[in-house]
Coordinates of C-alpha atoms in Angstrom, one line a residue:
I1 CA 144.4 125.3 87.6
I2 CA 146.9 128.0 87.7
T3 CA 148.3 129.2 90.8
T4 CA 151.3 131.5 92.0
S5 CA 154.7 131.0 93.0
K6 CA 155.1 132.0 97.4
S7 CA 157.0 134.8 96.0
N8 CA 153.9 135.5 93.3
R9 CA 157.0 136.4 90.5
V10 CA 155.8 132.9 88.8
A11 CA 152.7 131.2 87.2
L12 CA 152.2 127.2 88.4
S13 CA 149.9 125.3 86.1
E14 CA 148.8 121.7 86.4
P15 CA 148.2 120.3 84.4
Y16 CA 150.2 121.7 81.6
I17 CA 150.0 120.8 78.3
Y18 CA 149.0 117.2 78.7
P19 CA 147.3 114.7 80.9
W20 CA 148.9 113.4 84.3
S21 CA 151.1 110.1 83.7
N22 CA 148.8 108.8 86.7
G23 CA 145.6 108.9 84.1
E24 CA 144.1 111.9 85.2
S25 CA 143.5 114.8 82.8
A26 CA 141.7 118.1 81.9
S27 CA 139.6 117.1 79.0
L28 CA 140.8 113.3 77.9
D29 CA 138.8 110.3 78.5
N30 CA 140.4 108.3 76.6
Q31 CA 141.7 104.2 76.9
N32 CA 144.9 105.3 74.7
L33 CA 146.1 108.0 77.1
F34 CA 149.4 107.5 78.5
E35 CA 150.3 106.9 74.5
I36 CA 148.4 110.3 73.8
S37 CA 150.3 112.0 76.7
Q38 CA 154.2 110.1 75.3
K39 CA 152.4 111.3 71.8
L40 CA 152.1 115.1 72.7
I41 CA 155.6 115.0 75.2
Q42 CA 157.7 113.4 72.3
S43 CA 156.1 116.8 69.9
Q44 CA 157.0 119.4 72.9
K45 CA 160.5 117.8 72.8
E46 CA 160.6 118.3 69.1
L47 CA 159.7 121.8 69.4
V48 CA 161.5 122.8 72.3
L49 CA 164.8 120.9 70.2
N50 CA 164.9 122.7 67.0
W51 CA 164.2 125.8 68.8
E52 CA 167.6 125.0 70.8
K53 CA 169.1 124.4 67.2
I54 CA 168.2 127.7 66.4
L55 CA 169.2 129.7 68.9
G56 CA 172.7 127.8 69.9
R57 CA 171.9 126.5 73.0
K58 CA 169.6 125.0 75.9
I59 CA 166.5 126.1 76.6
T60 CA 165.1 126.6 80.4
F61 CA 162.2 127.3 82.0
S62 CA 163.2 130.6 82.3
N63 CA 163.2 131.8 79.4
L64 CA 159.5 129.9 79.0
I65 CA 158.0 132.3 81.5
D66 CA 160.2 135.7 80.4
R67 CA 157.6 135.0 76.8
G68 CA 154.7 134.3 79.6
F69 CA 154.3 130.6 79.9
P70 CA 153.8 129.3 83.0
L71 CA 156.1 126.6 85.1
P72 CA 154.7 123.4 85.2
Y73 CA 153.9 121.3 88.8
S74 CA 152.2 117.7 89.3
R75 CA 150.0 117.3 92.0
N76 CA 152.0 114.9 94.0
R77 CA 155.6 117.1 93.0
N78 CA 156.7 114.5 92.5
I79 CA 158.7 115.8 89.2
P80 CA 161.7 118.3 90.7
I81 CA 161.8 121.6 88.9
N82 CA 162.6 124.9 89.3
V83 CA 163.2 128.0 86.7
K84 CA 167.0 127.0 85.7
T85 CA 165.7 123.3 84.8
N86 CA 165.8 122.5 81.4
V87 CA 162.8 121.6 79.2
T88 CA 163.7 119.3 76.8
D89 CA 164.8 117.8 81.1
Y90 CA 161.7 118.1 82.7
L91 CA 160.1 116.4 79.4
D92 CA 161.7 113.3 79.4
L93 CA 161.3 112.9 83.1
C94 CA 157.8 113.3 82.3
N95 CA 158.2 110.2 79.8
Q96 CA 160.2 107.8 82.2
I97 CA 157.4 108.5 84.8
I98 CA 154.6 107.8 82.3
E99 CA 156.4 104.8 81.4
S100 CA 156.4 103.6 85.8
E101 CA 152.8 104.1 86.2
K102 CA 151.8 102.0 83.0
T103 CA 153.7 98.8 84.8
R104 CA 152.3 99.1 88.3
Q105 CA 150.3 97.1 89.9
V106 CA 146.5 98.1 90.1
V107 CA 143.9 96.5 92.9
I108 CA 140.4 97.4 92.4
F109 CA 138.2 97.6 95.2
D110 CA 134.4 97.1 96.0
M111 CA 133.0 98.7 99.1
D112 CA 129.2 97.5 100.5
G113 CA 129.9 94.3 102.0
T114 CA 134.1 94.3 101.2
L115 CA 135.7 96.9 103.4
Y116 CA 132.8 96.8 105.4
Q117 CA 129.2 95.2 106.6
L118 CA 125.7 95.9 107.4
D119 CA 123.3 94.9 109.9
G120 CA 120.9 93.8 107.3
Q121 CA 120.0 89.9 106.2
N122 CA 123.6 88.5 105.6
N123 CA 125.3 91.2 106.2
T124 CA 123.6 93.3 103.6
Y125 CA 122.1 96.2 102.6
I126 CA 118.4 94.2 102.6
G127 CA 116.9 95.0 106.1
S128 CA 119.5 97.1 107.4
T129 CA 119.5 100.3 109.4
L130 CA 121.1 102.2 106.0
E131 CA 118.1 101.2 104.2
S132 CA 115.6 101.9 106.6
T133 CA 117.4 105.7 106.8
V134 CA 117.7 105.9 102.8
N135 CA 113.9 105.1 102.3
Q136 CA 112.8 107.4 105.5
N137 CA 115.2 110.3 103.4
L138 CA 113.0 109.2 99.7
L139 CA 109.8 109.5 101.5
D140 CA 110.7 113.1 102.8
F141 CA 112.2 114.5 99.6
I142 CA 109.0 112.9 97.6
C143 CA 106.8 115.2 100.5
R144 CA 109.3 118.0 99.4
Q145 CA 109.2 117.1 96.2
E146 CA 105.4 117.4 95.9
S147 CA 104.1 119.2 99.0
I148 CA 102.0 116.1 100.5
S149 CA 102.3 114.5 103.5
P150 CA 104.0 111.6 103.5
D151 CA 100.7 108.9 103.4
Q152 CA 100.4 111.0 100.2
A153 CA 104.0 110.2 99.7
L154 CA 103.5 106.6 99.9
E155 CA 102.0 105.9 96.3
I156 CA 104.9 107.2 94.5
F157 CA 107.5 106.2 97.0
Q158 CA 106.3 102.5 96.0
Q159 CA 106.7 103.5 92.5
A160 CA 110.3 104.6 92.7
I161 CA 111.5 101.5 94.6
S162 CA 109.7 98.9 92.3
D163 CA 110.6 101.0 89.0
P164 CA 112.6 98.1 87.3
T165 CA 115.6 100.9 86.1
C166 CA 115.4 101.9 89.7
A167 CA 114.3 104.7 92.5
S168 CA 117.3 107.5 91.6
Q169 CA 115.7 107.4 87.6
F170 CA 112.5 107.0 88.5
L171 CA 112.7 110.4 90.5
S172 CA 114.8 112.2 88.4
K173 CA 112.9 111.7 85.3
R174 CA 110.2 112.9 87.5
Y175 CA 111.5 115.9 88.5
N176 CA 113.9 116.6 86.3
I177 CA 116.9 116.7 88.1
S178 CA 119.7 114.9 88.0
R179 CA 120.7 111.7 90.2
T180 CA 123.4 113.0 91.6
Q181 CA 121.3 115.7 92.4
Y182 CA 118.8 113.3 94.1
F183 CA 121.4 111.5 95.9
N184 CA 122.4 114.6 97.2
Q185 CA 119.1 114.8 99.0
V186 CA 118.1 111.1 100.1
W187 CA 121.8 109.8 100.5
D188 CA 123.6 112.3 102.9
I189 CA 123.7 109.6 105.9
N190 CA 126.7 109.5 108.5
P191 CA 127.8 106.3 108.7
K192 CA 129.0 106.3 112.3
N193 CA 126.9 103.1 113.9
I194 CA 126.2 102.3 110.5
L195 CA 128.7 100.1 109.3
K196 CA 130.4 97.1 111.1
N197 CA 133.2 94.7 111.0
Y198 CA 135.5 97.1 109.0
Q199 CA 139.2 97.1 111.2
D200 CA 140.6 94.1 109.8
S201 CA 139.8 95.5 106.4
I202 CA 141.0 99.3 106.7
Q203 CA 144.1 97.8 109.0
T204 CA 145.2 95.7 105.3
I205 CA 144.5 98.5 103.2
N206 CA 146.7 100.8 104.9
N207 CA 149.2 98.6 104.8
I208 CA 149.2 98.2 101.0
P209 CA 152.7 100.0 99.8
Q210 CA 151.7 103.2 98.2
S211 CA 153.4 102.1 95.0
I212 CA 150.3 100.1 94.1
K213 CA 147.7 102.1 92.7
L214 CA 144.4 101.5 94.5
I215 CA 140.8 102.4 92.6
L216 CA 137.6 102.3 94.6
L217 CA 134.6 101.1 92.3
S218 CA 131.8 100.9 94.3
S219 CA 127.2 101.4 92.1
A220 CA 126.7 103.7 95.6
P221 CA 126.9 107.2 95.5
K222 CA 129.2 109.3 95.1
I223 CA 128.0 111.4 98.5
W224 CA 127.8 107.9 100.2
M225 CA 130.9 106.5 99.3
D226 CA 132.6 109.6 100.1
K227 CA 131.3 110.2 103.2
V228 CA 131.9 106.3 104.1
I229 CA 135.5 106.3 103.2
D230 CA 136.4 109.9 104.9
F231 CA 134.9 107.9 108.4
L232 CA 137.2 105.0 107.7
G233 CA 140.3 107.1 107.5
I234 CA 141.0 105.7 104.0
K235 CA 140.1 108.5 101.6
D236 CA 143.5 109.8 101.0
R237 CA 144.5 105.6 100.3
F238 CA 142.7 105.6 96.7
E239 CA 143.7 107.7 93.6
T240 CA 140.8 106.9 91.5
I241 CA 137.6 106.5 93.1
Y242 CA 134.6 105.3 90.5
S243 CA 130.4 105.8 92.3
G244 CA 127.4 104.5 90.6
E245 CA 126.8 108.2 88.7
D246 CA 130.2 107.4 86.7
F247 CA 128.7 104.0 84.8
Q248 CA 126.5 101.0 84.0
S249 CA 127.7 98.3 84.5
K250 CA 131.3 97.9 86.6
T251 CA 132.3 96.4 83.3
E252 CA 133.0 99.3 81.7
I253 CA 135.1 100.7 84.5
F254 CA 137.3 97.2 84.3
Q255 CA 137.2 97.8 80.1
K256 CA 138.8 101.6 81.1
I257 CA 141.5 100.4 83.2
S258 CA 142.1 97.1 81.4
K259 CA 143.7 99.7 78.5
L260 CA 145.4 101.5 80.4
Y261 CA 146.9 99.5 82.7
Q262 CA 148.4 95.5 82.0
P263 CA 146.1 93.3 83.0
Q264 CA 148.2 90.8 84.5
N265 CA 148.8 94.0 87.1
I266 CA 145.5 94.4 87.9
T267 CA 143.7 92.9 91.0
S268 CA 140.1 92.9 91.0
V269 CA 138.3 92.4 95.1
G270 CA 134.7 92.4 96.2
D271 CA 131.9 89.5 97.5
Q272 CA 129.8 89.6 94.7
E273 CA 130.7 87.4 92.1
E274 CA 128.8 88.4 89.2
T275 CA 129.6 91.6 89.1
D276 CA 133.2 92.1 90.8
I277 CA 134.9 88.9 89.6
K278 CA 133.5 87.4 86.5
P279 CA 133.7 90.6 84.3
A280 CA 137.0 90.8 85.5
V281 CA 138.4 87.0 84.7
S282 CA 137.1 87.8 81.4
L283 CA 139.4 90.4 80.7
G284 CA 142.1 88.8 82.3
L285 CA 142.3 90.6 85.7
K286 CA 143.4 88.5 88.9
T287 CA 140.7 88.9 91.3
L288 CA 139.9 87.4 95.1
L289 CA 136.3 86.9 95.9
I290 CA 135.5 87.7 99.4
Q291 CA 132.9 86.3 101.8
Q292 CA 133.9 88.5 104.7
P293 CA 135.8 91.8 105.3
Q294 CA 138.9 89.9 106.9
D295 CA 139.1 88.3 103.4
I296 CA 141.1 90.9 102.1
S297 CA 143.8 90.5 103.9
K298 CA 144.6 87.5 101.7
I299 CA 145.2 89.6 99.1
S300 CA 148.4 89.1 97.2
Y301 CA 150.3 91.3 94.6

């Protein structure tokens, strides 16, 4: 991302040369992200130190800018920097932030059934307003794709919802589209009047210290997740969000996070023992199995 300063005289770049300490990156998706970042920082520092030895003076970002390099900045503006900053001081500070990030407390939240409930059987998706809305959107989607009537679309609808791989896989293959394209048409739903029993869990999340990294992990489509957390007013509380398009099994994500952060500092919170709890326990993570959203208040960190 390249922008400019208010004076329009200095170019700003984010990310700069290496992935940022919060685990986000321009092109890397590696369980050794922090280690890679620190090695890159050290290499840069050694290069700058050699340059300073030759020049006999400290190098500032003003010197780099004069040679066409942009001034780096972090998205959260957590690294104070200006043109007079020594480059080595900046690199040392970045390294300190990564060291601090590696030892952070992390809480991974499931979404459906954990942050809120639905009006279906046993407060689940089955028989809920959400299920009926998705099914209607699914039928309409087939009608549009096939240019047929709802009655004619019923057979394809039944094939889709009965497919062992799931409807999104079945229809994305049938119409040669991505699952995201499918979800964006079928799951573009307003959560208002669909979610219930979420007030207590939202209050708990908002009371969790900002120093703790919150991750949202759900098998739900991204478009539905975005609409839900926007409706609940907690979109800015989650530093990282993993949707159903990002993985085949939640275990993949638990493994990835446990490689980045210390397992004893990670807690998984969810309402499904098989998908939210057991995979986390197998990796040495702490867990909280809840029966209702109010149980989130029992979380310890």
